[in-house]
Short mmCIF file of C-alpha atoms in Angstrom, two decimals:
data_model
loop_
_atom_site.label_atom_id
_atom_site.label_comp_id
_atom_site.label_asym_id
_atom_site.label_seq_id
_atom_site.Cartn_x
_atom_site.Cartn_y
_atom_site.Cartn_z
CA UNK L 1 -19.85 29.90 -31.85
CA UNK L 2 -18.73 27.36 -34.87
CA UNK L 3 -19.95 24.91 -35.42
CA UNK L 4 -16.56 23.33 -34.49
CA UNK L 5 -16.97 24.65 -31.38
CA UNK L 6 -20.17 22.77 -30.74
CA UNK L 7 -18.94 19.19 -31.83
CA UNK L 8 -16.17 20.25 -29.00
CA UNK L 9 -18.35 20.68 -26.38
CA UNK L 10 -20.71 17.68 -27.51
CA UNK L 11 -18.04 15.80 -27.39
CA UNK L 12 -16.40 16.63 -24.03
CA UNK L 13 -20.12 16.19 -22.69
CA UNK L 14 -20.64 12.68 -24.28
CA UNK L 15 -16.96 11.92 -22.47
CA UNK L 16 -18.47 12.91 -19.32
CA UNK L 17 -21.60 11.15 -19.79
CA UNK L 18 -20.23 7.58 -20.21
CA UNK L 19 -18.22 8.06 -17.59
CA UNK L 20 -20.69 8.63 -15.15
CA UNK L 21 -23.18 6.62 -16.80
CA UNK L 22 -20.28 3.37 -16.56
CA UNK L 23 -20.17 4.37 -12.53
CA UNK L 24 -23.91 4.64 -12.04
CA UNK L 25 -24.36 1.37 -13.45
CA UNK L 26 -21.46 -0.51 -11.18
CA UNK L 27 -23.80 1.26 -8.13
CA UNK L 28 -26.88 -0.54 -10.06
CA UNK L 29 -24.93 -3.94 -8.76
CA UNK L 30 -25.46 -4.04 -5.14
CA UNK L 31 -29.09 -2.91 -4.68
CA UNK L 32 -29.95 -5.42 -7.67
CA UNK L 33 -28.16 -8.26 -6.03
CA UNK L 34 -28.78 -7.34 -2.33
CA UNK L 35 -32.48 -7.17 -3.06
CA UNK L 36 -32.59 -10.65 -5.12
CA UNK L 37 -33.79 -8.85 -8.35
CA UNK L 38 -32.67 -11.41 -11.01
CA UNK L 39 -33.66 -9.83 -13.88
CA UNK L 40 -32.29 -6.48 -13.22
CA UNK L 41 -28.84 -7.99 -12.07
CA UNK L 42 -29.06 -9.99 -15.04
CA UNK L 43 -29.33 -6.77 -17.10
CA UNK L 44 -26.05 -5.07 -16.02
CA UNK L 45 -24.89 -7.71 -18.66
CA UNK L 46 -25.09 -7.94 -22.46
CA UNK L 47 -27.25 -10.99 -23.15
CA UNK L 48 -24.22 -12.93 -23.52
CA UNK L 49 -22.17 -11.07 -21.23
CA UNK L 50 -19.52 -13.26 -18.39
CA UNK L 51 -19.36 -12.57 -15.21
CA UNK L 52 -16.01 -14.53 -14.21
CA UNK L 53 -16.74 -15.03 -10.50
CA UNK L 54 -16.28 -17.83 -7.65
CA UNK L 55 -17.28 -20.82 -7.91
CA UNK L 56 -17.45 -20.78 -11.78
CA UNK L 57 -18.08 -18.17 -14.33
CA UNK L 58 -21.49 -17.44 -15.40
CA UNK L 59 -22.25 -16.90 -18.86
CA UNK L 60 -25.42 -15.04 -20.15
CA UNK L 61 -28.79 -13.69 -18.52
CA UNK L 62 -29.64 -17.25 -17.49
CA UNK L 63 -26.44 -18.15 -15.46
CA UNK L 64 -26.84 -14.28 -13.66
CA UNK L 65 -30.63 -15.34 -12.99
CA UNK L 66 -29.88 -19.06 -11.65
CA UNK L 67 -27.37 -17.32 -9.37
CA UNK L 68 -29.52 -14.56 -7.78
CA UNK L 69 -31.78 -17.83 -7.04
CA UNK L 70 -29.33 -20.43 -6.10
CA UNK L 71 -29.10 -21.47 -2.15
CA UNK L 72 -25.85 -19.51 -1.44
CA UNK L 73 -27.32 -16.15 -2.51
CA UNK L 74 -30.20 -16.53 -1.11
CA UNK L 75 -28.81 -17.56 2.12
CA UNK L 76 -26.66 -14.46 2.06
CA UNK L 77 -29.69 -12.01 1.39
CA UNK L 78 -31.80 -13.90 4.00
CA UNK L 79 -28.93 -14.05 6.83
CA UNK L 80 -27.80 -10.06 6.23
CA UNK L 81 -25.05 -9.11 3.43
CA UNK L 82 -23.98 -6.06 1.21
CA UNK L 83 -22.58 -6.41 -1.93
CA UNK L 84 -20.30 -2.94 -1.92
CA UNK L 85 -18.92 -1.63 -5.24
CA UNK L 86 -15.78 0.32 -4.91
CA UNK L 87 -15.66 3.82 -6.38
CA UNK L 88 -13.99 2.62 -9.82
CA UNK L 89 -11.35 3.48 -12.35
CA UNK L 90 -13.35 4.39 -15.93
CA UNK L 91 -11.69 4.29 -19.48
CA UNK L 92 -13.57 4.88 -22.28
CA UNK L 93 -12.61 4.08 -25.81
CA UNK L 94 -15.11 5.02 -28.20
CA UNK L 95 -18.22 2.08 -27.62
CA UNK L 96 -15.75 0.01 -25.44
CA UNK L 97 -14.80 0.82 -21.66
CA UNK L 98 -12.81 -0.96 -18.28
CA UNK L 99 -13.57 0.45 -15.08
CA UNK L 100 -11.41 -1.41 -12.46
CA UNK L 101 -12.38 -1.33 -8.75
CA UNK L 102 -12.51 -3.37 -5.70
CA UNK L 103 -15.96 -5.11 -4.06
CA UNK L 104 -16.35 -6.14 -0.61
CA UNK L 105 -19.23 -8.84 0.43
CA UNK L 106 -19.57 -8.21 4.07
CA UNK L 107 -21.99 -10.61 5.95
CA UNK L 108 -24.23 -9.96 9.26
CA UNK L 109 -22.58 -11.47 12.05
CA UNK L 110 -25.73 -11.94 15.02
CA UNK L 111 -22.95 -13.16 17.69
CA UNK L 112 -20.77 -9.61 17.48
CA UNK L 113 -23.94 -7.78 16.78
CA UNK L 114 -21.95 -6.54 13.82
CA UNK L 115 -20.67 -7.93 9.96
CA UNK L 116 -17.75 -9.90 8.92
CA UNK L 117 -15.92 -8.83 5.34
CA UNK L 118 -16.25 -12.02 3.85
CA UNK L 119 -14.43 -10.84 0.54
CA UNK L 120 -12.21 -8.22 -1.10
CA UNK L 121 -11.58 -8.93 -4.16
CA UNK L 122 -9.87 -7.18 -7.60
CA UNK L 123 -12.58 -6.71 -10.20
CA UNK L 124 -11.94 -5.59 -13.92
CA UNK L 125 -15.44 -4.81 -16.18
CA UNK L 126 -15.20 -4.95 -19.31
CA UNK L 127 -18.35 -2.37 -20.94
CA UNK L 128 -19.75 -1.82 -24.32
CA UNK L 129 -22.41 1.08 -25.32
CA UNK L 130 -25.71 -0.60 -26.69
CA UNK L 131 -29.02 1.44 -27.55
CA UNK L 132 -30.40 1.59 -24.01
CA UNK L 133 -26.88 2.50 -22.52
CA UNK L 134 -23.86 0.83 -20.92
CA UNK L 135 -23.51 -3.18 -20.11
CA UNK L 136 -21.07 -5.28 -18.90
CA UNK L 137 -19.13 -7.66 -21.64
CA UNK L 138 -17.23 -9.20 -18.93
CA UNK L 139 -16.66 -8.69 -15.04
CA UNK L 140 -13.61 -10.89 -13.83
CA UNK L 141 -13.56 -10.81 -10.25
CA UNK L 142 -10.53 -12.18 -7.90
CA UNK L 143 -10.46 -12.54 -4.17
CA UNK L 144 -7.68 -10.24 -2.71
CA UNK L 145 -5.68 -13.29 -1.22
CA UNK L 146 -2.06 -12.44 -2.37
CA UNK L 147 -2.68 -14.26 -5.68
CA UNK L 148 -0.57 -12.57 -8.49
CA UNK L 149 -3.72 -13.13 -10.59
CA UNK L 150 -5.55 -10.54 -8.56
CA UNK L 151 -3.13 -7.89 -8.57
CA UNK L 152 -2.36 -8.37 -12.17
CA UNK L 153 -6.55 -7.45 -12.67
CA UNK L 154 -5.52 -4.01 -10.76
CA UNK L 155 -2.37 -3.62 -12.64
CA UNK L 156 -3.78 -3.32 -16.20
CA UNK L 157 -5.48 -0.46 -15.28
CA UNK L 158 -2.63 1.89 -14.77
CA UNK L 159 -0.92 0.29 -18.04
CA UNK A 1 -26.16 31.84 -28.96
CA UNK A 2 -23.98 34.29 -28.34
CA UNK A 3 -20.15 33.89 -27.18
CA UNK A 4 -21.00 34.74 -23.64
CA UNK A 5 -23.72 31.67 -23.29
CA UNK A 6 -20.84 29.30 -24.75
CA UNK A 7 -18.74 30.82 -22.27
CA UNK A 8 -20.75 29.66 -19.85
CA UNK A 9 -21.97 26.64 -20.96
CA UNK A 10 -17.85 25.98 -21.52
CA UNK A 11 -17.38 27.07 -17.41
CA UNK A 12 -19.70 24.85 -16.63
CA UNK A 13 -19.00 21.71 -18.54
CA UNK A 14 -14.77 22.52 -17.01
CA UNK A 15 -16.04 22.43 -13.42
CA UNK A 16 -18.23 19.06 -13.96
CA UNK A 17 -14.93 17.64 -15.96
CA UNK A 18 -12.65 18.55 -13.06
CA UNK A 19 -14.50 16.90 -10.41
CA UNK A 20 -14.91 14.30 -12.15
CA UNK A 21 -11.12 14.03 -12.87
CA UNK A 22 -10.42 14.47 -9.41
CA UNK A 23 -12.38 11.47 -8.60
CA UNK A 24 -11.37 9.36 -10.59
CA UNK A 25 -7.47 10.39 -9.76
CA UNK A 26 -7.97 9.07 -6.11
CA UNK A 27 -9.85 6.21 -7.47
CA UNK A 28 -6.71 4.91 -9.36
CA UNK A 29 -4.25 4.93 -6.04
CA UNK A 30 -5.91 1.60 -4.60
CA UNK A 31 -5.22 -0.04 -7.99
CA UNK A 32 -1.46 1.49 -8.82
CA UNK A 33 -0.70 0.41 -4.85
CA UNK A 34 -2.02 -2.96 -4.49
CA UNK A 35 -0.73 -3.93 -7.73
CA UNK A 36 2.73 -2.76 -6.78
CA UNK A 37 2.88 -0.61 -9.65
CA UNK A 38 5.38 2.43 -7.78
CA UNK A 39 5.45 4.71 -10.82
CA UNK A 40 2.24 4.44 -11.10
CA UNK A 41 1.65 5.17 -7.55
CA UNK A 42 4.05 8.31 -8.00
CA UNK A 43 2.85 9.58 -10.61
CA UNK A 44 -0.33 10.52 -8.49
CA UNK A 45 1.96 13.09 -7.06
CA UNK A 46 3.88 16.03 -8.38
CA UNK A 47 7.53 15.25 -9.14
CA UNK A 48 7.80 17.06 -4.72
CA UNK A 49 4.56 16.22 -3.50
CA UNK A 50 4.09 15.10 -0.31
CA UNK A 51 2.40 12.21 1.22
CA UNK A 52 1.59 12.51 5.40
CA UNK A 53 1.06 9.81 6.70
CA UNK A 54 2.43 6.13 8.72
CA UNK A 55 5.06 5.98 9.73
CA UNK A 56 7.15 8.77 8.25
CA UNK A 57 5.44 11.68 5.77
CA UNK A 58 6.85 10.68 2.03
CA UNK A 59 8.55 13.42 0.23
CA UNK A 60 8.31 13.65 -3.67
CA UNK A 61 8.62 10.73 -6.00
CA UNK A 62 11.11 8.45 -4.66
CA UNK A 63 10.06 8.28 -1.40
CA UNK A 64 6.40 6.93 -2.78
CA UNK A 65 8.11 4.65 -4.86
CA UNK A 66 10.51 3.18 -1.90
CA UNK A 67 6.76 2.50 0.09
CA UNK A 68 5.63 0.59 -2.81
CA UNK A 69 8.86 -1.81 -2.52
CA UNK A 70 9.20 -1.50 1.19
CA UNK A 71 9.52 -4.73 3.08
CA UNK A 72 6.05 -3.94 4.94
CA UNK A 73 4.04 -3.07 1.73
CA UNK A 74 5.19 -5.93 -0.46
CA UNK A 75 4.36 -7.99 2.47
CA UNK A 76 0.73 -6.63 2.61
CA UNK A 77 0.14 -7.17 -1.36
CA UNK A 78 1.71 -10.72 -1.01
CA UNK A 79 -0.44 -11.78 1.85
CA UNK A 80 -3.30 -9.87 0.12
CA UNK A 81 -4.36 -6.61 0.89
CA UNK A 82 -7.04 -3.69 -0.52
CA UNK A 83 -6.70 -0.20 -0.27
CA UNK A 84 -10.12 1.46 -0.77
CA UNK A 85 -10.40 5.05 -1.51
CA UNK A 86 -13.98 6.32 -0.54
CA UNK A 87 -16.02 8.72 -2.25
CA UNK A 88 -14.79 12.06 -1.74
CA UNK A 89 -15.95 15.20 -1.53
CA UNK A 90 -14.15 17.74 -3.82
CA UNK A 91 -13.67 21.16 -3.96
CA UNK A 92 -12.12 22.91 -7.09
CA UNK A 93 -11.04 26.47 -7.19
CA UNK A 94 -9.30 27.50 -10.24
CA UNK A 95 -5.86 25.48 -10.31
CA UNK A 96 -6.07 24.09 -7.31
CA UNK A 97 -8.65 21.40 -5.36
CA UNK A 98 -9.29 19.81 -1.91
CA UNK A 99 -10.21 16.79 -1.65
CA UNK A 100 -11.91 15.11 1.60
CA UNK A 101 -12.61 11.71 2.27
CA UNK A 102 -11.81 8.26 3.82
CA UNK A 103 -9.78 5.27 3.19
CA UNK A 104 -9.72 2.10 4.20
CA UNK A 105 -7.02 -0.88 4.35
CA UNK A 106 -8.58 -4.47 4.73
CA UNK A 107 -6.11 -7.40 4.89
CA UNK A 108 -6.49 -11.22 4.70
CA UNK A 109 -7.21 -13.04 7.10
CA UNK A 110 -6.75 -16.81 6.34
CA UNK A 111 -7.85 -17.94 9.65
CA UNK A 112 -11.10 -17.00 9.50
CA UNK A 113 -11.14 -17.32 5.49
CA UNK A 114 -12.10 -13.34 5.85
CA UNK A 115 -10.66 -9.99 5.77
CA UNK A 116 -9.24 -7.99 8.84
CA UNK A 117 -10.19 -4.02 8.52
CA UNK A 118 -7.32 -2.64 9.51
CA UNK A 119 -7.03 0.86 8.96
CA UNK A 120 -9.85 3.00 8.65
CA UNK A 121 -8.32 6.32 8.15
CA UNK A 122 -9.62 9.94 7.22
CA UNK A 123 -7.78 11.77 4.04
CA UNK A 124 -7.46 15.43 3.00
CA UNK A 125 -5.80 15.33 -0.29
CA UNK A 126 -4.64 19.06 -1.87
CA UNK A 127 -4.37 18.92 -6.04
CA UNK A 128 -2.84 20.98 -8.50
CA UNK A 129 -3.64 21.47 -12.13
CA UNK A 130 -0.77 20.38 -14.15
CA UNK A 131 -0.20 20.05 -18.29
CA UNK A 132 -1.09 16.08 -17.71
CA UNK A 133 -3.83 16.56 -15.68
CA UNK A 134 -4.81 16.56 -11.75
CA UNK A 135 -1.57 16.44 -9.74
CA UNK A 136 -1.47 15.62 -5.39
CA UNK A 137 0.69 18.34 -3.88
CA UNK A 138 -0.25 17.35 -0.46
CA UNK A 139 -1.95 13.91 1.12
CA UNK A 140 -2.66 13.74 4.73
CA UNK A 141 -3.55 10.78 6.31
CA UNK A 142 -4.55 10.14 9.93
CA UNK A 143 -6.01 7.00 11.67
CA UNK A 144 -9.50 7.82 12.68
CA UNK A 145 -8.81 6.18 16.40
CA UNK A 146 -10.51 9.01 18.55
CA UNK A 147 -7.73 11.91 17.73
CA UNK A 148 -8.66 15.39 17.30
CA UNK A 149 -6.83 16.14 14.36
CA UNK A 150 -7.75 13.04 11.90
CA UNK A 151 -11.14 14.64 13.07
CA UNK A 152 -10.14 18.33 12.22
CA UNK A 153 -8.90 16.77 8.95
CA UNK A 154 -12.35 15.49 8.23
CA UNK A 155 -13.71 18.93 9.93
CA UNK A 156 -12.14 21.81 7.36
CA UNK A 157 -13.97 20.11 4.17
CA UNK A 158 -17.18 21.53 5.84
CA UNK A 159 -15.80 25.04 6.69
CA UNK W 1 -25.53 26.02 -34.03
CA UNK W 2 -29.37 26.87 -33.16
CA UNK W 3 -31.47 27.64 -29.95
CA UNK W 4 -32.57 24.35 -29.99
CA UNK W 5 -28.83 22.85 -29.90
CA UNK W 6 -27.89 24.82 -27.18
CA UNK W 7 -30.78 23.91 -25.21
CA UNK W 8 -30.32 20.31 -25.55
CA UNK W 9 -26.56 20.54 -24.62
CA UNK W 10 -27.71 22.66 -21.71
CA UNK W 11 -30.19 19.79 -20.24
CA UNK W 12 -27.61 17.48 -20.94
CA UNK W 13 -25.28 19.47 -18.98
CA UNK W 14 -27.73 19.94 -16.42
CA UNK W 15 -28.56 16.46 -15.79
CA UNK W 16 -24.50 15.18 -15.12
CA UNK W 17 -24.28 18.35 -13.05
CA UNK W 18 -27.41 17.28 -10.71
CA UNK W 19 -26.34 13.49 -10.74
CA UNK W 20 -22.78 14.34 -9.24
CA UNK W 21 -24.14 17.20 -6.96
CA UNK W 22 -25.97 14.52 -5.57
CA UNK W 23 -23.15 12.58 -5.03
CA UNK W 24 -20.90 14.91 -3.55
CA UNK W 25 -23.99 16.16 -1.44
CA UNK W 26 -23.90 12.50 0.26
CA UNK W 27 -20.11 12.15 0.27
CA UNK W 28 -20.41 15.13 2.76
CA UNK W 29 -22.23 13.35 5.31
CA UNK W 30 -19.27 11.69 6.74
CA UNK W 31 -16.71 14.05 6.95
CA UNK W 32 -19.55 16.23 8.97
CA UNK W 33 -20.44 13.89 11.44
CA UNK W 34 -17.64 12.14 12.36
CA UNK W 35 -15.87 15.84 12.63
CA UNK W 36 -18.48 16.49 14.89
CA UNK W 37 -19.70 19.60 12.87
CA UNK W 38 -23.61 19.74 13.83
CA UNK W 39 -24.70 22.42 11.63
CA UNK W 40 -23.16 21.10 8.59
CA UNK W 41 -24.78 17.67 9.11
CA UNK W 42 -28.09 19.15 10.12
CA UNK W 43 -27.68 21.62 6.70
CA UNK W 44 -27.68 18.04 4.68
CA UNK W 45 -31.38 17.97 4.88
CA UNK W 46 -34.22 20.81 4.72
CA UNK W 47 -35.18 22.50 7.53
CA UNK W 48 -38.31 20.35 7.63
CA UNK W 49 -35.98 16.98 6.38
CA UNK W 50 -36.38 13.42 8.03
CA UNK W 51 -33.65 11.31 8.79
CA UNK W 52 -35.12 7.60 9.69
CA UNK W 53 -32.79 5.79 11.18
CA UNK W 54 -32.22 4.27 14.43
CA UNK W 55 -33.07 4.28 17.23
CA UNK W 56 -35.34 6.60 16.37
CA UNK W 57 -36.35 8.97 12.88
CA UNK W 58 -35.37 12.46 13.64
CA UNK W 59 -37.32 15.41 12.10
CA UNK W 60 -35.94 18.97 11.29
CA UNK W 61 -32.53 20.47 11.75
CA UNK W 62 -33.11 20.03 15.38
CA UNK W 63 -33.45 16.70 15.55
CA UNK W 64 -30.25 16.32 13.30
CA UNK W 65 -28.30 18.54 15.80
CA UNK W 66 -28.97 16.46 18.81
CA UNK W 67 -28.12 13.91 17.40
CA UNK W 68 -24.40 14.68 16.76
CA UNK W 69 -24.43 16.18 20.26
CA UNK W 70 -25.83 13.07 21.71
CA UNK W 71 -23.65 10.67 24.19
CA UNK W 72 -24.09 8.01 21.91
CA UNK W 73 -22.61 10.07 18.80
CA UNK W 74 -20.12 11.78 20.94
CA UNK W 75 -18.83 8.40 22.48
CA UNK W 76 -18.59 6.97 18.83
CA UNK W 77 -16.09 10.10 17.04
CA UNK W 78 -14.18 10.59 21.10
CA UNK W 79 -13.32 6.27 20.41
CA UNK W 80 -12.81 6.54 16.73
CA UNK W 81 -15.10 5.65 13.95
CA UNK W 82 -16.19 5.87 10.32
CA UNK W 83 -19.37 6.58 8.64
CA UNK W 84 -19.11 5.85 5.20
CA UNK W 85 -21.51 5.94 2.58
CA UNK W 86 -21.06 3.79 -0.22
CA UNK W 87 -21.41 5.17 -4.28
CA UNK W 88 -25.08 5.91 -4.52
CA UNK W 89 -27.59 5.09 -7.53
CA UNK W 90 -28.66 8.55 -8.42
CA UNK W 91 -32.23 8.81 -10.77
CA UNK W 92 -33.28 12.99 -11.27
CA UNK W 93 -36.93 13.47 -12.10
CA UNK W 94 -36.70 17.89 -12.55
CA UNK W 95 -36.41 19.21 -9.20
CA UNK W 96 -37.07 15.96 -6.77
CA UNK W 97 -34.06 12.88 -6.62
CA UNK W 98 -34.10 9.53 -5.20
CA UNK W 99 -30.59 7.83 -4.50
CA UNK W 100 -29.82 4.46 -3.28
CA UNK W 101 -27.09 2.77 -1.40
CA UNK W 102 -25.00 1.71 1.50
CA UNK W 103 -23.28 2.90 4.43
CA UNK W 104 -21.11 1.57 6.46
CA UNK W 105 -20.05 2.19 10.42
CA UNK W 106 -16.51 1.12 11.39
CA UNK W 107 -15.74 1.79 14.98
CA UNK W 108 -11.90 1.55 16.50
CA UNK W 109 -11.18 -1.55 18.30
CA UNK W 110 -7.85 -0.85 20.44
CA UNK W 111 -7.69 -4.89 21.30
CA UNK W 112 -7.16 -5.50 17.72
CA UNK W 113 -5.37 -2.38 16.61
CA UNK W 114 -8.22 -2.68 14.01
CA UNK W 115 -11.74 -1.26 13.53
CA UNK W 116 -14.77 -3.48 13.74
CA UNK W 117 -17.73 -3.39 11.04
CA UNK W 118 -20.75 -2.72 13.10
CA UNK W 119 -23.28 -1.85 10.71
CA UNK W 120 -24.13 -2.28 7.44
CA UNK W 121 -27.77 -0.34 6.20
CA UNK W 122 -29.33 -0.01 2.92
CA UNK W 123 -30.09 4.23 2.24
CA UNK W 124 -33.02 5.85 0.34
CA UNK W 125 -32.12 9.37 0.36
CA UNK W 126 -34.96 11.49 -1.25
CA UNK W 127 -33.65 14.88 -2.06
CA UNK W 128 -35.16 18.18 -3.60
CA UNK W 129 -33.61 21.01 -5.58
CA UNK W 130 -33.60 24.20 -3.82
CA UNK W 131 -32.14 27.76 -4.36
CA UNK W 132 -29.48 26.96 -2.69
CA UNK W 133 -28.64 23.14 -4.45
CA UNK W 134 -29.64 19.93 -3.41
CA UNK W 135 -30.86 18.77 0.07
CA UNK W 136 -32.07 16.01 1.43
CA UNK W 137 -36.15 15.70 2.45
CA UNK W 138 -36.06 11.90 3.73
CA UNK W 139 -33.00 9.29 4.49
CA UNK W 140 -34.07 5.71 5.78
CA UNK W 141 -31.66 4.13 6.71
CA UNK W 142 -32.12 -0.12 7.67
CA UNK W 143 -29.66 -2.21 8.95
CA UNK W 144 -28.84 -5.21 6.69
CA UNK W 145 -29.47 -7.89 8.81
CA UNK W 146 -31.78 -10.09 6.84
CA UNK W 147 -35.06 -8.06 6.70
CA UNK W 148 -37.56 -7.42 4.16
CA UNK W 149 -37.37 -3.92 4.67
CA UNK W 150 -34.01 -3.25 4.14
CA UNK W 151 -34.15 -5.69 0.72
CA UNK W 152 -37.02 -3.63 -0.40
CA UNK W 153 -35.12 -0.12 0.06
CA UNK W 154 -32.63 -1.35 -2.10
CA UNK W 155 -35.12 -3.37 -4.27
CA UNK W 156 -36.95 0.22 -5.08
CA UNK W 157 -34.04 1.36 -7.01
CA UNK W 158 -34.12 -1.37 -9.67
CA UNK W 159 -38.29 -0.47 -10.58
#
């Protein structure tokens, strides 16, 4: 074996790697949010990462932490909900990466002794490789409502 | 090391890379579709695969790309629409793979400001290994309403 | 290329091949049970495994059996319905595995030509490695309905 040979398979291994590593942490979302863990939500971020969501996009660990704590998430963890992340769509370029994916916010419904799928919405994450592994740059998330703006965020993956 | 652990290490690191492919193949048919990118949607298949399933089995490329602008599909992406691809379990032997799974369709609902599940359907997807990558030769799709075969579809993954 | 290369791409390799055996261990739990297919849901889990659900935790490939021979499960696949389990968190420590996540049961409702979402659980799956690849020692499985418990499944993930 060469050592060309070896940088070939290191580097179809690293390949592998980030792509998993990018999926693993999209799964990280739900049981951080569902469980109200602020800080480890928070962390899927950079420090100044975005995470362009309803009702207004939150910028940095802070905004991610007030969120976890505001009245409407609460509220949702205390009443019943899942935050599901779709199996996504991974590109990696070099340090940079999109995955592109759906997620689905489905709330406990007591009356049908069953849950209600609140939202569906497009999502697009935009990733960057720091020293303790993948974080999100920027998550833009759109409700599936028939808005062009939605299916444009699905689109640019298969550009 | 000697050529024969390479080898193997090389075997290996192909079968994890496949899989992995695979996956990420059917992850990118929820965003090509609901985007209303056709080609895109096509190009999941082989130039004559085949895709089984409402109302009429598709046959090769143009028939997936006449779905995409059919009256009833640009009426789902315009009123809002997502169709999830679950995690699936995958089977690679040599040049060709099975793939085994679910999908879902969830709609909007703007009277209840929600989304309507739809279809809930299972999926046994047959792949080919082609010079661009993981190819569908075959998709079979059947509504999991009670029937024996969407269950025997579901049933020969575990055989 | 030295010994000591090789053996660090090997545990490299190693690792991404237990993480996604993992996963495709638990994206086999669906088609299995809603096909019906006792033994190959019961084979999920070691002989001596625990599944801890509802209404009651079953222990041992017995337990598992019955259950997909049970009214209750036989009424469910007979009507139509889905058991899907949502992309797990996946941490390997050697030969023992924790992953965390959701699944979700969608049951056919004729009346709406639709299915219904009838429950939504947070999963611990503790697995082991054993000659014969991964298997499952201990699922719990808690309906998302507001509880402490079912947070703190999800919760144990992010430590």
């Amino acid at each position: 074996m060469t050592v060309t040979d070896y940088d070939a398979l290191a580097a179809r291994l690293q390949a592998v790697e980030d792509r998993l590593a990018i999926i693993q942490l999209l799964a990280s979302y739900g049981p951080a949010v569902d469980s109200g863990d602020a800080e480890a939500t928070a962390g899927i971020w950079t420090a100044d990462g975005v995470y362009d969501s309803y009702p207004a996009p939150m910028h940095g660990h802070d905004d991610l932490v007030a969120m976890v704590g505001s009245d409407l998430h609460q509220g949702l963890i205390n009443g019943g909900c899942a935050h599901l992340i779709g199996m996504p769509q991974v590109e990696v370029h070099g340090d940079t990466a999109v995955a592109t994916g759906y997620s689905m916010l489905c709330v406990r419904d007591e009356a049908t002794d069953g849950f209600r799928v609140w939202r569906v919405s497009a999502n697009r994450w935009e990733l960057t490789r720091t020293p303790t592994g993948w974080r999100t740059t920027n998550r833009v998330n759109r409700l599936l409502d028939g808005s062009a703006q939605a299916r444009a965020l699905l689109g640019a993956a298969t550009q």
